[in-house]
mmCIF file with all atom_site columns, N, CA and C in Angstrom:
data_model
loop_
_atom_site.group_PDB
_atom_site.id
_atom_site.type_symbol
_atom_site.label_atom_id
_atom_site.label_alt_id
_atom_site.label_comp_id
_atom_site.label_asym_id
_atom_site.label_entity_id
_atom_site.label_seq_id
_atom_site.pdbx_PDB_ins_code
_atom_site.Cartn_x
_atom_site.Cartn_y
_atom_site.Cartn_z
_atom_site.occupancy
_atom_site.B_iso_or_equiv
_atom_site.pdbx_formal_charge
_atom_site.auth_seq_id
_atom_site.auth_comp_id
_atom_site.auth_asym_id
_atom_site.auth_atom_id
_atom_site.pdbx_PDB_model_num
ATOM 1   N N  . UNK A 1 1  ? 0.834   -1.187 0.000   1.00 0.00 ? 20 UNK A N  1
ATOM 2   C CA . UNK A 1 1  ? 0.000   0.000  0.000   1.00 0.00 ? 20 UNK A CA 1
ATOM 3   C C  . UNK A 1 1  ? 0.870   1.238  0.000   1.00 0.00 ? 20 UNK A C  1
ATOM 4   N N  . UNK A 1 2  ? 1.932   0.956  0.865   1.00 0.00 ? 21 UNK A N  1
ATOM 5   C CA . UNK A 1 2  ? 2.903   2.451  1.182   1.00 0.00 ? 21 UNK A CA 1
ATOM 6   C C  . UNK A 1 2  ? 3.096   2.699  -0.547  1.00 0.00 ? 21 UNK A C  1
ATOM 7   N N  . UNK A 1 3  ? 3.513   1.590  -1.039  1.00 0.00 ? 22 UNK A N  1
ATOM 8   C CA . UNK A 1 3  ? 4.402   1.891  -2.081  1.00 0.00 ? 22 UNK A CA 1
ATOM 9   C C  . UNK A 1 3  ? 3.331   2.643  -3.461  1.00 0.00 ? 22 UNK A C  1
ATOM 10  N N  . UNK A 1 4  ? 2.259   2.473  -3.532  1.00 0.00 ? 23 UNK A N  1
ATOM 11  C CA . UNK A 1 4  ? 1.051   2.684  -3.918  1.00 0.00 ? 23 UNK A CA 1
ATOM 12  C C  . UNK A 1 4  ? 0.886   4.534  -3.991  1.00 0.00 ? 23 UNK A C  1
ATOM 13  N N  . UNK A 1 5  ? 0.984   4.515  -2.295  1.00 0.00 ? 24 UNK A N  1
ATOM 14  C CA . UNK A 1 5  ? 0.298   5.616  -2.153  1.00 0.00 ? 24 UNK A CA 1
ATOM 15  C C  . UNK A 1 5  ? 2.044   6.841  -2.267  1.00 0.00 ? 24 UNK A C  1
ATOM 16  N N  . UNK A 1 6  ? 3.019   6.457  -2.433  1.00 0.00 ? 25 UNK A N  1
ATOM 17  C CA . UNK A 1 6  ? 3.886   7.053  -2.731  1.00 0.00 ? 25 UNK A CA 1
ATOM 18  C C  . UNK A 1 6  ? 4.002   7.443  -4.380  1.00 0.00 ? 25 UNK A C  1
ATOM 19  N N  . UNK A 1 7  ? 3.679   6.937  -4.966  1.00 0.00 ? 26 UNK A N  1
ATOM 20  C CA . UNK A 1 7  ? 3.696   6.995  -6.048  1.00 0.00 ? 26 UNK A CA 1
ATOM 21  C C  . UNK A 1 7  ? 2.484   7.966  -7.011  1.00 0.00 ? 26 UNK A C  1
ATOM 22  N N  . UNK A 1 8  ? 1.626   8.186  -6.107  1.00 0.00 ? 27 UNK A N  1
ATOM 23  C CA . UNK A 1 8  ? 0.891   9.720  -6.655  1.00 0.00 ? 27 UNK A CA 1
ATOM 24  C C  . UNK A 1 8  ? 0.149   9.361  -8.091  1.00 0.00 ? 27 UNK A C  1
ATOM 25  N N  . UNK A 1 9  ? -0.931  7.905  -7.711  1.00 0.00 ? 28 UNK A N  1
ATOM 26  C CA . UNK A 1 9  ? -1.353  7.411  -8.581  1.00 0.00 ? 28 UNK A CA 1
ATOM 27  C C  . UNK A 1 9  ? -2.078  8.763  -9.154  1.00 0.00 ? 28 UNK A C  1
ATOM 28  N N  . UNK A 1 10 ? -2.106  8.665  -10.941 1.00 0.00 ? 29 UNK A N  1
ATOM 29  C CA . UNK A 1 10 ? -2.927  9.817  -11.713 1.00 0.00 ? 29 UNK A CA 1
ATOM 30  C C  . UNK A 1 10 ? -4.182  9.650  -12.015 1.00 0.00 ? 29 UNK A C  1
ATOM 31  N N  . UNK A 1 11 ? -5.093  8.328  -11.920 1.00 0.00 ? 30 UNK A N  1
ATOM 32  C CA . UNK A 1 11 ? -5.983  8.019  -11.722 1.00 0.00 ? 30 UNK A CA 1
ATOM 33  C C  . UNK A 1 11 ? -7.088  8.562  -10.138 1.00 0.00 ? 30 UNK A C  1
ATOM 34  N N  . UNK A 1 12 ? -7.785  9.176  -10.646 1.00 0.00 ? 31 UNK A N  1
ATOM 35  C CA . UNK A 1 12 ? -9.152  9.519  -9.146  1.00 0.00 ? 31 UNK A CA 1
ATOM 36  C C  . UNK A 1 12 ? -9.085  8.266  -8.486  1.00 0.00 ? 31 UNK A C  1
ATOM 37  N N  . UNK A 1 13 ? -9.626  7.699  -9.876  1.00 0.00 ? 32 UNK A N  1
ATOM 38  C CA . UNK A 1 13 ? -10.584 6.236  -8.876  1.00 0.00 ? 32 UNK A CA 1
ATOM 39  C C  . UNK A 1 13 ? -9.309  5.086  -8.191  1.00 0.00 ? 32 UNK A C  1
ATOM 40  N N  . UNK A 1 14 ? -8.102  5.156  -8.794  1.00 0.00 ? 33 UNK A N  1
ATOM 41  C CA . UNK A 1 14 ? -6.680  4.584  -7.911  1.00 0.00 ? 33 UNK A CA 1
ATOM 42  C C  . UNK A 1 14 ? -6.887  5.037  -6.576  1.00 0.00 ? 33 UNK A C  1
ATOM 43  N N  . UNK A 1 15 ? -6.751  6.561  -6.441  1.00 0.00 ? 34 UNK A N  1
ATOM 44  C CA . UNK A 1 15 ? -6.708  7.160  -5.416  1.00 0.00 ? 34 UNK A CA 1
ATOM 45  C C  . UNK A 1 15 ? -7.637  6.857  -4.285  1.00 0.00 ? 34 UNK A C  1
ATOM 46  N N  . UNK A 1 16 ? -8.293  6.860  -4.494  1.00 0.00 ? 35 UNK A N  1
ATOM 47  C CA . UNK A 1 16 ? -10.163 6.770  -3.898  1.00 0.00 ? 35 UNK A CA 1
ATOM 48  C C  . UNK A 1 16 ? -10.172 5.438  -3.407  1.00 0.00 ? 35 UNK A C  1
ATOM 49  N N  . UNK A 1 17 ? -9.569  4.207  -4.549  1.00 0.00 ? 36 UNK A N  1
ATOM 50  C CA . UNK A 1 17 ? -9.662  2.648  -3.993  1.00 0.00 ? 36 UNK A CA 1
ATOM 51  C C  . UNK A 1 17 ? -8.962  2.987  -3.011  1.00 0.00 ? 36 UNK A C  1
ATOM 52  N N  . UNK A 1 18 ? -7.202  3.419  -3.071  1.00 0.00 ? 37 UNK A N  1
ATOM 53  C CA . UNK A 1 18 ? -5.999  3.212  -2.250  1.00 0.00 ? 37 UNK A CA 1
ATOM 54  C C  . UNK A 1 18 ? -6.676  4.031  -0.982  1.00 0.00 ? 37 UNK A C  1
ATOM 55  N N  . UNK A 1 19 ? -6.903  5.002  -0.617  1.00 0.00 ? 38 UNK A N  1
ATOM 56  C CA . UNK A 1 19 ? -7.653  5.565  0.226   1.00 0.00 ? 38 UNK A CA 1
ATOM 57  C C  . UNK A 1 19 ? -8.799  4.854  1.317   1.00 0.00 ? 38 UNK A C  1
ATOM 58  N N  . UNK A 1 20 ? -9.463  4.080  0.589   1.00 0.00 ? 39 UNK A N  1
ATOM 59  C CA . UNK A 1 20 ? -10.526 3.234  1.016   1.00 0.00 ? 39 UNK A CA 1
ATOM 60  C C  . UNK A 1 20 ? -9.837  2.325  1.859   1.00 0.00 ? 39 UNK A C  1
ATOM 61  N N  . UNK A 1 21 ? -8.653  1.467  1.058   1.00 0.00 ? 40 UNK A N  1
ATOM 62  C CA . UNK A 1 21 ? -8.396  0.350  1.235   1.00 0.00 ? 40 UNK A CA 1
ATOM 63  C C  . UNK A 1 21 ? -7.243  0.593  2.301   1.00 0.00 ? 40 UNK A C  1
ATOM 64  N N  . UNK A 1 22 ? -6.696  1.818  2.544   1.00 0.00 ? 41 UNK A N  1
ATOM 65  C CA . UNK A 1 22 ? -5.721  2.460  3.845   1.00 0.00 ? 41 UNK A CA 1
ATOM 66  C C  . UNK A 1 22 ? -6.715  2.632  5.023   1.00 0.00 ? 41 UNK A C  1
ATOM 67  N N  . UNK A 1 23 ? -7.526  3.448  4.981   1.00 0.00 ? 42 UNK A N  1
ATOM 68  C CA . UNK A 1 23 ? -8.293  3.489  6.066   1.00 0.00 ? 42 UNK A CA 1
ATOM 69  C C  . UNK A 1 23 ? -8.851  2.315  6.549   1.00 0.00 ? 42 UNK A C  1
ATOM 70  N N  . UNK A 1 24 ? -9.364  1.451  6.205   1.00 0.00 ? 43 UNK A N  1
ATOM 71  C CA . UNK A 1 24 ? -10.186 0.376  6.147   1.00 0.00 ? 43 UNK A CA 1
ATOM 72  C C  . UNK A 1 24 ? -9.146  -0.771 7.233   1.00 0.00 ? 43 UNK A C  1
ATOM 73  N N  . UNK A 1 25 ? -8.302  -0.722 6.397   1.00 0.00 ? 44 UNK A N  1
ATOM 74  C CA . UNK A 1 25 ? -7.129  -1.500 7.343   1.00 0.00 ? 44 UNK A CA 1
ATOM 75  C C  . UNK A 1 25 ? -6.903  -0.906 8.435   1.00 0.00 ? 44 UNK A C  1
ATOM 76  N N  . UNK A 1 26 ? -6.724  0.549  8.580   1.00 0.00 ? 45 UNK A N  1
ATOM 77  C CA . UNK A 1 26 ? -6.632  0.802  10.147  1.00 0.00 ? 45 UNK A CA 1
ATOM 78  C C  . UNK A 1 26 ? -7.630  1.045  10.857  1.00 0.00 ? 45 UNK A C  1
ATOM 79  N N  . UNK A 1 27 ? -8.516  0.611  10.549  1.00 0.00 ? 46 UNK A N  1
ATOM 80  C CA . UNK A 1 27 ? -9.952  0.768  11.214  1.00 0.00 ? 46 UNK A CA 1
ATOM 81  C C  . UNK A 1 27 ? -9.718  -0.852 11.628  1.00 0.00 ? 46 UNK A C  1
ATOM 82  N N  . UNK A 1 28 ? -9.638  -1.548 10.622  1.00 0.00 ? 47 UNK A N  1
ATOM 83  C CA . UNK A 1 28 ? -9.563  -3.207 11.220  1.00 0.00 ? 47 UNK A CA 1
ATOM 84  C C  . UNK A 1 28 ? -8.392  -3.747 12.168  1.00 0.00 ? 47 UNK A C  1
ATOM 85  N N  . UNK A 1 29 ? -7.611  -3.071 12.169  1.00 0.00 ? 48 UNK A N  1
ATOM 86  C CA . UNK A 1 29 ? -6.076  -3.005 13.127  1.00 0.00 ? 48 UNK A CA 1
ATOM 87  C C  . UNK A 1 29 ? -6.798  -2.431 14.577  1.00 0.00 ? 48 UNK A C  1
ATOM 88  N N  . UNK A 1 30 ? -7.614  -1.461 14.540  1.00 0.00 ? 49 UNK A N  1
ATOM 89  C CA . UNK A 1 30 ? -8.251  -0.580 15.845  1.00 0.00 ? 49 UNK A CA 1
ATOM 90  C C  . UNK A 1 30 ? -9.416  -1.805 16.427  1.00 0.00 ? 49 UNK A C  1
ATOM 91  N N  . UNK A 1 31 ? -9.947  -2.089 15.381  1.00 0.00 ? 50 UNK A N  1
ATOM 92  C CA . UNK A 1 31 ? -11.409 -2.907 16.161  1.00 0.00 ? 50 UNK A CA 1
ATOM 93  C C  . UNK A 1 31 ? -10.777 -3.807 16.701  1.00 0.00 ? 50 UNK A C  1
ATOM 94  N N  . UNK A 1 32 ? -9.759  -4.793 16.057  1.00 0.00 ? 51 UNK A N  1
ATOM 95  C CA . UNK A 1 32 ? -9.244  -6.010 16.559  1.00 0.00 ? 51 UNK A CA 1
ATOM 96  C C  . UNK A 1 32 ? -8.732  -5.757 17.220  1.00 0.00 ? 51 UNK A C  1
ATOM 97  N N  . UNK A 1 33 ? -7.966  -4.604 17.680  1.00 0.00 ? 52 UNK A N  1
ATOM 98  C CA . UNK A 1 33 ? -7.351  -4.456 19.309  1.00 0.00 ? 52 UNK A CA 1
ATOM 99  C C  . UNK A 1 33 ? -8.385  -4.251 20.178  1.00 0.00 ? 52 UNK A C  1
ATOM 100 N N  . UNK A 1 34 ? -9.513  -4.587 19.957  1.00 0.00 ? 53 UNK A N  1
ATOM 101 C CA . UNK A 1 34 ? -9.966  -4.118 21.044  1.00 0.00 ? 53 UNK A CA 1
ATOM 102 C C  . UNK A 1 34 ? -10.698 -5.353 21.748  1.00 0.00 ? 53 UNK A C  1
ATOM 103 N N  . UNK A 1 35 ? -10.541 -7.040 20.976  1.00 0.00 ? 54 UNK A N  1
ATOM 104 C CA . UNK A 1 35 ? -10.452 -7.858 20.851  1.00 0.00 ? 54 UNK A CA 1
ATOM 105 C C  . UNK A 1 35 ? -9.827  -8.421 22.056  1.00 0.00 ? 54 UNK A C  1
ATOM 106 N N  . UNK A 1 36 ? -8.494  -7.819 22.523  1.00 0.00 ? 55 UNK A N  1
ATOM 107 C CA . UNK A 1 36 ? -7.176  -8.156 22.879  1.00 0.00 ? 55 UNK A CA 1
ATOM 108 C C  . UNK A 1 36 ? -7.454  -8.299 24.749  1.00 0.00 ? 55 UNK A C  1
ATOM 109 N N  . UNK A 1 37 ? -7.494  -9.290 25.110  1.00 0.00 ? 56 UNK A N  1
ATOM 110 C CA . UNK A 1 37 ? -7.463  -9.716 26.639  1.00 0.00 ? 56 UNK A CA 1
ATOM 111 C C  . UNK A 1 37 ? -7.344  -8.519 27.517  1.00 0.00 ? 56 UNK A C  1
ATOM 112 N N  . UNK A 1 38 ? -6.411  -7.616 27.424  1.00 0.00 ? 57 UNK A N  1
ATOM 113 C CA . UNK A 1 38 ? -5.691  -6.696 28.090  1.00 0.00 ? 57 UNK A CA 1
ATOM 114 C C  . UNK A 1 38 ? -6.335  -5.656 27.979  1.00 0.00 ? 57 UNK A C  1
ATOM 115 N N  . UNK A 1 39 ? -7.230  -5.210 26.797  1.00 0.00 ? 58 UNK A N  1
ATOM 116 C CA . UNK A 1 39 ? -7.596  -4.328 26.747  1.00 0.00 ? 58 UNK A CA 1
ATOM 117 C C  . UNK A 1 39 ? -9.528  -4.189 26.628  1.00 0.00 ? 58 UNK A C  1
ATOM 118 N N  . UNK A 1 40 ? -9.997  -5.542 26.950  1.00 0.00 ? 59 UNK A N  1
ATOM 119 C CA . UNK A 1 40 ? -11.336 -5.996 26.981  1.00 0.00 ? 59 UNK A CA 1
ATOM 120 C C  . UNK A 1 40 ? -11.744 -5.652 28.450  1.00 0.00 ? 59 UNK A C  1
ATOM 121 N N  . UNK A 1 41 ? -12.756 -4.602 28.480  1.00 0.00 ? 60 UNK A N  1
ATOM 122 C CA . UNK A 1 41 ? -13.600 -4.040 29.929  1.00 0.00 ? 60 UNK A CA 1
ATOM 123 C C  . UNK A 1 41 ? -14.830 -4.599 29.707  1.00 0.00 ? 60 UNK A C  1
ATOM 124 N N  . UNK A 1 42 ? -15.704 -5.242 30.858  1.00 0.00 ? 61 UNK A N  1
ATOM 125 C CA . UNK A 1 42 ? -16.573 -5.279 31.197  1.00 0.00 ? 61 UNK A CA 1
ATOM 126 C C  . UNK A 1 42 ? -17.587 -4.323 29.877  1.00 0.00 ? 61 UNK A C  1
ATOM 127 N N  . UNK A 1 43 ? -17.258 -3.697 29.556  1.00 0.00 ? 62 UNK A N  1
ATOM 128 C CA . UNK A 1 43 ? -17.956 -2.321 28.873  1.00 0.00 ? 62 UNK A CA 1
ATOM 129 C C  . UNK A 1 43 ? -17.788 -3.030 27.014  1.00 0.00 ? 62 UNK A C  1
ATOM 130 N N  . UNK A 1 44 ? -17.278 -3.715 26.974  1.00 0.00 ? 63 UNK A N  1
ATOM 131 C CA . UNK A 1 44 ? -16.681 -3.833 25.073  1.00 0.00 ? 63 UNK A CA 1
ATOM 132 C C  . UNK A 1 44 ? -17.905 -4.563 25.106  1.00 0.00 ? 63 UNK A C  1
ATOM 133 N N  . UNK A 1 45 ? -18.578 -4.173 23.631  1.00 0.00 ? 64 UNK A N  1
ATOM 134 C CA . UNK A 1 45 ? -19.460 -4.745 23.168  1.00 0.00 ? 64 UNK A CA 1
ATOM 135 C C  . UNK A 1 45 ? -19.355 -5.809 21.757  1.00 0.00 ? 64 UNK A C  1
ATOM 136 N N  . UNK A 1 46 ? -18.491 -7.053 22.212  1.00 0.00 ? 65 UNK A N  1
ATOM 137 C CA . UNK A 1 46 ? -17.992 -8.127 20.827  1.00 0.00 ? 65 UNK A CA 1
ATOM 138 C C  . UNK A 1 46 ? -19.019 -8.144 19.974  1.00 0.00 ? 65 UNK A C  1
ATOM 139 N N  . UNK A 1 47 ? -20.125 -7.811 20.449  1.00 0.00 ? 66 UNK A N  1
ATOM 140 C CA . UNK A 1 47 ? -21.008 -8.474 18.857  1.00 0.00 ? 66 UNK A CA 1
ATOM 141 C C  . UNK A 1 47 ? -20.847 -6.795 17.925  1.00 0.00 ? 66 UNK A C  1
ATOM 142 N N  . UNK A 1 48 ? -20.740 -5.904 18.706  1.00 0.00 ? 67 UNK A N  1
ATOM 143 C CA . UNK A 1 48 ? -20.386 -4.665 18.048  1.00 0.00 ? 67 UNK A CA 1
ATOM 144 C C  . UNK A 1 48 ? -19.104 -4.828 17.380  1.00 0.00 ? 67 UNK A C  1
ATOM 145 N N  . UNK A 1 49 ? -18.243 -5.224 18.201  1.00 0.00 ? 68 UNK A N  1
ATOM 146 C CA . UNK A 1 49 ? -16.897 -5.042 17.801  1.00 0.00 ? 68 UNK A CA 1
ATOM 147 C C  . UNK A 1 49 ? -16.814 -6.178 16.549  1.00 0.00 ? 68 UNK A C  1
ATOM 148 N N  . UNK A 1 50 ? -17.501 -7.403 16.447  1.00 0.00 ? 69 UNK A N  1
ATOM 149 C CA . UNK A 1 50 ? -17.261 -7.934 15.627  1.00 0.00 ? 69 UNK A CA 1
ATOM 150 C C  . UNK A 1 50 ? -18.284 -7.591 14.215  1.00 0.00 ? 69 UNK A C  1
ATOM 151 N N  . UNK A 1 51 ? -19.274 -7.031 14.263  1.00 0.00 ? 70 UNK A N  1
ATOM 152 C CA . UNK A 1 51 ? -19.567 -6.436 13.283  1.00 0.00 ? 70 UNK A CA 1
ATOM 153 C C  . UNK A 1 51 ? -18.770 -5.579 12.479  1.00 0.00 ? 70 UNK A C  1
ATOM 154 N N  . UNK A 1 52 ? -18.130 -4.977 13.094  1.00 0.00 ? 71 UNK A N  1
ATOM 155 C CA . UNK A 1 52 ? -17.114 -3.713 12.823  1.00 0.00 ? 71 UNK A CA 1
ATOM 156 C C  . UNK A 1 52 ? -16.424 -4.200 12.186  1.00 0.00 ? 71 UNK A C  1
ATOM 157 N N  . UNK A 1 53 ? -16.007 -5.177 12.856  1.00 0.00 ? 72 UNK A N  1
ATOM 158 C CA . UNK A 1 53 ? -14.432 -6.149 12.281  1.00 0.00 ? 72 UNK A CA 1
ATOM 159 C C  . UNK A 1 53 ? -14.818 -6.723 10.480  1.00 0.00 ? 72 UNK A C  1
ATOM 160 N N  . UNK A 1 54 ? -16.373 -7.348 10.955  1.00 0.00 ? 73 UNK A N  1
ATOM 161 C CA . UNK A 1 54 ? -16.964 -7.542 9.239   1.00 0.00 ? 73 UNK A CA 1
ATOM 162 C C  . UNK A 1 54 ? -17.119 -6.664 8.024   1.00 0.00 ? 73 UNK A C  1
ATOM 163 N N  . UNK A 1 55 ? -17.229 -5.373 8.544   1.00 0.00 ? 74 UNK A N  1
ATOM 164 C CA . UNK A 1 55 ? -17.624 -4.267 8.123   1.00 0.00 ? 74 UNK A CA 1
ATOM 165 C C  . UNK A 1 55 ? -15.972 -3.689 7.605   1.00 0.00 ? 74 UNK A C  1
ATOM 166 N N  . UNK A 1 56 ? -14.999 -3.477 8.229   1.00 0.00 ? 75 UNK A N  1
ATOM 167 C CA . UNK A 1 56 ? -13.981 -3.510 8.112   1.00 0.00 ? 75 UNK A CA 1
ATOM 168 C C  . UNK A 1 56 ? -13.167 -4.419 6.504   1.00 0.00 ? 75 UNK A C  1
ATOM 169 N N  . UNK A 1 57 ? -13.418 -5.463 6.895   1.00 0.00 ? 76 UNK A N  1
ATOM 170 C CA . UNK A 1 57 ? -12.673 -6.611 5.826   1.00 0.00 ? 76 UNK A CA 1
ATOM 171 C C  . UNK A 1 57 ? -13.768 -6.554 4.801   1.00 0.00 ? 76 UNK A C  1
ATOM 172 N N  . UNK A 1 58 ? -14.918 -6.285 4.730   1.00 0.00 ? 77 UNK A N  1
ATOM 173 C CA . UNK A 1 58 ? -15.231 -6.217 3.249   1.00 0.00 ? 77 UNK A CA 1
ATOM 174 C C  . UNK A 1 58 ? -15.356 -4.801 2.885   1.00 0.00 ? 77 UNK A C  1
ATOM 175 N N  . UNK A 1 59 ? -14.447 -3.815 3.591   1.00 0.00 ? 78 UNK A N  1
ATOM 176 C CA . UNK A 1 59 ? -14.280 -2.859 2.859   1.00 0.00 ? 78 UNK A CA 1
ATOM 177 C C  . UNK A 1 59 ? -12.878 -3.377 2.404   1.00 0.00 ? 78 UNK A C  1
ATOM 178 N N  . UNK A 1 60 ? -11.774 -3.611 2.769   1.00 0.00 ? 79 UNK A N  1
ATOM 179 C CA . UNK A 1 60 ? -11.259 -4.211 2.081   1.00 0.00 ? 79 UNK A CA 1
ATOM 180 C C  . UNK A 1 60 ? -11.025 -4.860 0.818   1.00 0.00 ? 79 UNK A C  1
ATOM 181 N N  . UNK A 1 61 ? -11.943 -5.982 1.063   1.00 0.00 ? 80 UNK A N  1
ATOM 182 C CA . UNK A 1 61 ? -11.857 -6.934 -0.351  1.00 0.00 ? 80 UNK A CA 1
ATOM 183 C C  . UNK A 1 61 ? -12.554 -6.024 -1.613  1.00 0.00 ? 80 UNK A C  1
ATOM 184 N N  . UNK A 1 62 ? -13.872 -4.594 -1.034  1.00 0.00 ? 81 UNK A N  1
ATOM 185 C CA . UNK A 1 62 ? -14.397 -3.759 -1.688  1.00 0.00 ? 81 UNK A CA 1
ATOM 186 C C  . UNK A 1 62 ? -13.162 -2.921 -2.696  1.00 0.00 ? 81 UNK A C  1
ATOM 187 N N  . UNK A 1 63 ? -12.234 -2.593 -1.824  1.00 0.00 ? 82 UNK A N  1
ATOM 188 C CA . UNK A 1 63 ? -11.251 -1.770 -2.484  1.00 0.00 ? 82 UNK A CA 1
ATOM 189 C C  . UNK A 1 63 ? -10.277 -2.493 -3.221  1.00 0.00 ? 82 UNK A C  1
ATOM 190 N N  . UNK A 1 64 ? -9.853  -3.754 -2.740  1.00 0.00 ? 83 UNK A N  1
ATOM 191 C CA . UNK A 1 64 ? -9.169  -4.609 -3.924  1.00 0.00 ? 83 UNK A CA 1
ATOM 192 C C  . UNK A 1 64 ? -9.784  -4.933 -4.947  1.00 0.00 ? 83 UNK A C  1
ATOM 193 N N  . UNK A 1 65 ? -10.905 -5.482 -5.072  1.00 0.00 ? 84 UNK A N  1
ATOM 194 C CA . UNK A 1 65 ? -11.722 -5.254 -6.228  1.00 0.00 ? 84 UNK A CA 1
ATOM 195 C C  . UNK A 1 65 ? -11.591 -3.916 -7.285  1.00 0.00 ? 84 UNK A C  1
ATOM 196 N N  . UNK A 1 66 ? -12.034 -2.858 -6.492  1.00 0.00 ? 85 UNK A N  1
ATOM 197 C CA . UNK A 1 66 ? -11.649 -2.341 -7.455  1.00 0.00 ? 85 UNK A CA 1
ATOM 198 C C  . UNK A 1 66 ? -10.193 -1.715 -7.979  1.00 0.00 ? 85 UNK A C  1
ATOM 199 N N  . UNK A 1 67 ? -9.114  -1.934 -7.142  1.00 0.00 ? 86 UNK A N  1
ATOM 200 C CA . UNK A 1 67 ? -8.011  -1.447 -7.549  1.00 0.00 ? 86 UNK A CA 1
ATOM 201 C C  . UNK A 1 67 ? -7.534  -2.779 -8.454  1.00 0.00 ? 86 UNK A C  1
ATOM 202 N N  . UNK A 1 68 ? -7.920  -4.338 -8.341  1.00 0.00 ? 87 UNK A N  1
ATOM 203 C CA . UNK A 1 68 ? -7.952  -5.227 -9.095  1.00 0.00 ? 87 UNK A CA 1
ATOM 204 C C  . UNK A 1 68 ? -8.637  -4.493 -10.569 1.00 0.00 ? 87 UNK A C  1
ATOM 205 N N  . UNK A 1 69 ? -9.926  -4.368 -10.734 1.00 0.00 ? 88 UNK A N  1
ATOM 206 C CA . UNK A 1 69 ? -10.845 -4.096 -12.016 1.00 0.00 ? 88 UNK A CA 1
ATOM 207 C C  . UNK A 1 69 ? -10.092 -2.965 -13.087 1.00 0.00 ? 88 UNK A C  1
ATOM 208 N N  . UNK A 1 70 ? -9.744  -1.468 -11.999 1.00 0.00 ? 89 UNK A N  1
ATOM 209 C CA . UNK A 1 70 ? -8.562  -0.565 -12.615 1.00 0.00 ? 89 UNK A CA 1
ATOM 210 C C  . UNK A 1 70 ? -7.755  -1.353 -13.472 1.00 0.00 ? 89 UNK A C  1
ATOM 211 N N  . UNK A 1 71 ? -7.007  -1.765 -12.634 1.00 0.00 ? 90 UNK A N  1
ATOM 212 C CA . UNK A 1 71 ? -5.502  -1.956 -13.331 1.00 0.00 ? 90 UNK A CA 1
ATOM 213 C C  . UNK A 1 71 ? -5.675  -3.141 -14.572 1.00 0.00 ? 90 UNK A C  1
ATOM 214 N N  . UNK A 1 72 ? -6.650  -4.120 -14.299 1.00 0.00 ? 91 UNK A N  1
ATOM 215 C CA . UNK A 1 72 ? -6.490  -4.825 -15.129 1.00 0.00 ? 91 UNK A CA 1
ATOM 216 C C  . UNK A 1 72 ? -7.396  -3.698 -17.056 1.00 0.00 ? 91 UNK A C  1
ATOM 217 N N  . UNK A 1 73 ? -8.120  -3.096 -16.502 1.00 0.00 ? 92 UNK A N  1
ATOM 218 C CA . UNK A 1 73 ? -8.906  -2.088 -17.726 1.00 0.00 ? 92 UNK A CA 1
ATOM 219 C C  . UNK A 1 73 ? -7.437  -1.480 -18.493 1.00 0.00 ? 92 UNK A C  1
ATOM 220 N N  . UNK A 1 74 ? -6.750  -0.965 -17.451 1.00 0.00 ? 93 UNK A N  1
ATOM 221 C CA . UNK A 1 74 ? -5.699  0.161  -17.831 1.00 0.00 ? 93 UNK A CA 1
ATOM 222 C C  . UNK A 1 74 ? -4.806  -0.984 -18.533 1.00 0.00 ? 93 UNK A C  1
ATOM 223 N N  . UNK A 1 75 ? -4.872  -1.905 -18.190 1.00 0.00 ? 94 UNK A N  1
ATOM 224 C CA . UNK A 1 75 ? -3.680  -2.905 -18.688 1.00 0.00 ? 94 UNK A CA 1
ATOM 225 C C  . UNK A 1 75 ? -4.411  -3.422 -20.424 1.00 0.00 ? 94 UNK A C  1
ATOM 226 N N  . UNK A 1 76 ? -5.228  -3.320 -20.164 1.00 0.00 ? 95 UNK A N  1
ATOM 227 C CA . UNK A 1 76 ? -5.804  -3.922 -21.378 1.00 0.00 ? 95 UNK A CA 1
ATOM 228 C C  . UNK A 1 76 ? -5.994  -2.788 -22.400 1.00 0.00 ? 95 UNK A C  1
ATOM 229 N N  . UNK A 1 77 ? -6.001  -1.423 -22.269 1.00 0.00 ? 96 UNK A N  1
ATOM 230 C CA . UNK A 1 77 ? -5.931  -0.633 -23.018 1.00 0.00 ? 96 UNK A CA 1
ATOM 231 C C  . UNK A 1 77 ? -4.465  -0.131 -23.380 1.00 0.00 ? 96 UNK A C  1
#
């Protein structure tokens, strides 16, 4: 992704996937810590947190898709 987003894709919709697909991951890095023995209170709500976590990874696979669909269009033209 670093290497992605260093590179100052000229494409919107590059941008917009890579964007999606950055946030998305640290949103899923945040929920799943909260997962974590050490940091689970009385107060965490898992069926929340694991929604999140779902919600999370298919934004994901959402943004590989389309940074998959891009590149292969651009490749073919």
């Amino acid at each position: 992704i670093c290497f992605f987003l260093s590179q100052k894709p000229k494409s919107e919709l590059v941008r917009t996937s890579l964007r999606l697909l950055t946030s998305s991951a640290y949103r899923l890095q945040s929920e799943c810590k909260k997962t974590l023995p050490v940091e689970t209170c009385p107060t965490t709500d898992i069926q929340l947190v694991t929604q999140q976590v779902i919600q999370c990874a298919y934004d994901i696979a959402k943004a590989a898709k389309q940074l998959v669909t891009i590149t292969t269009k651009e490749n073919n033209n």
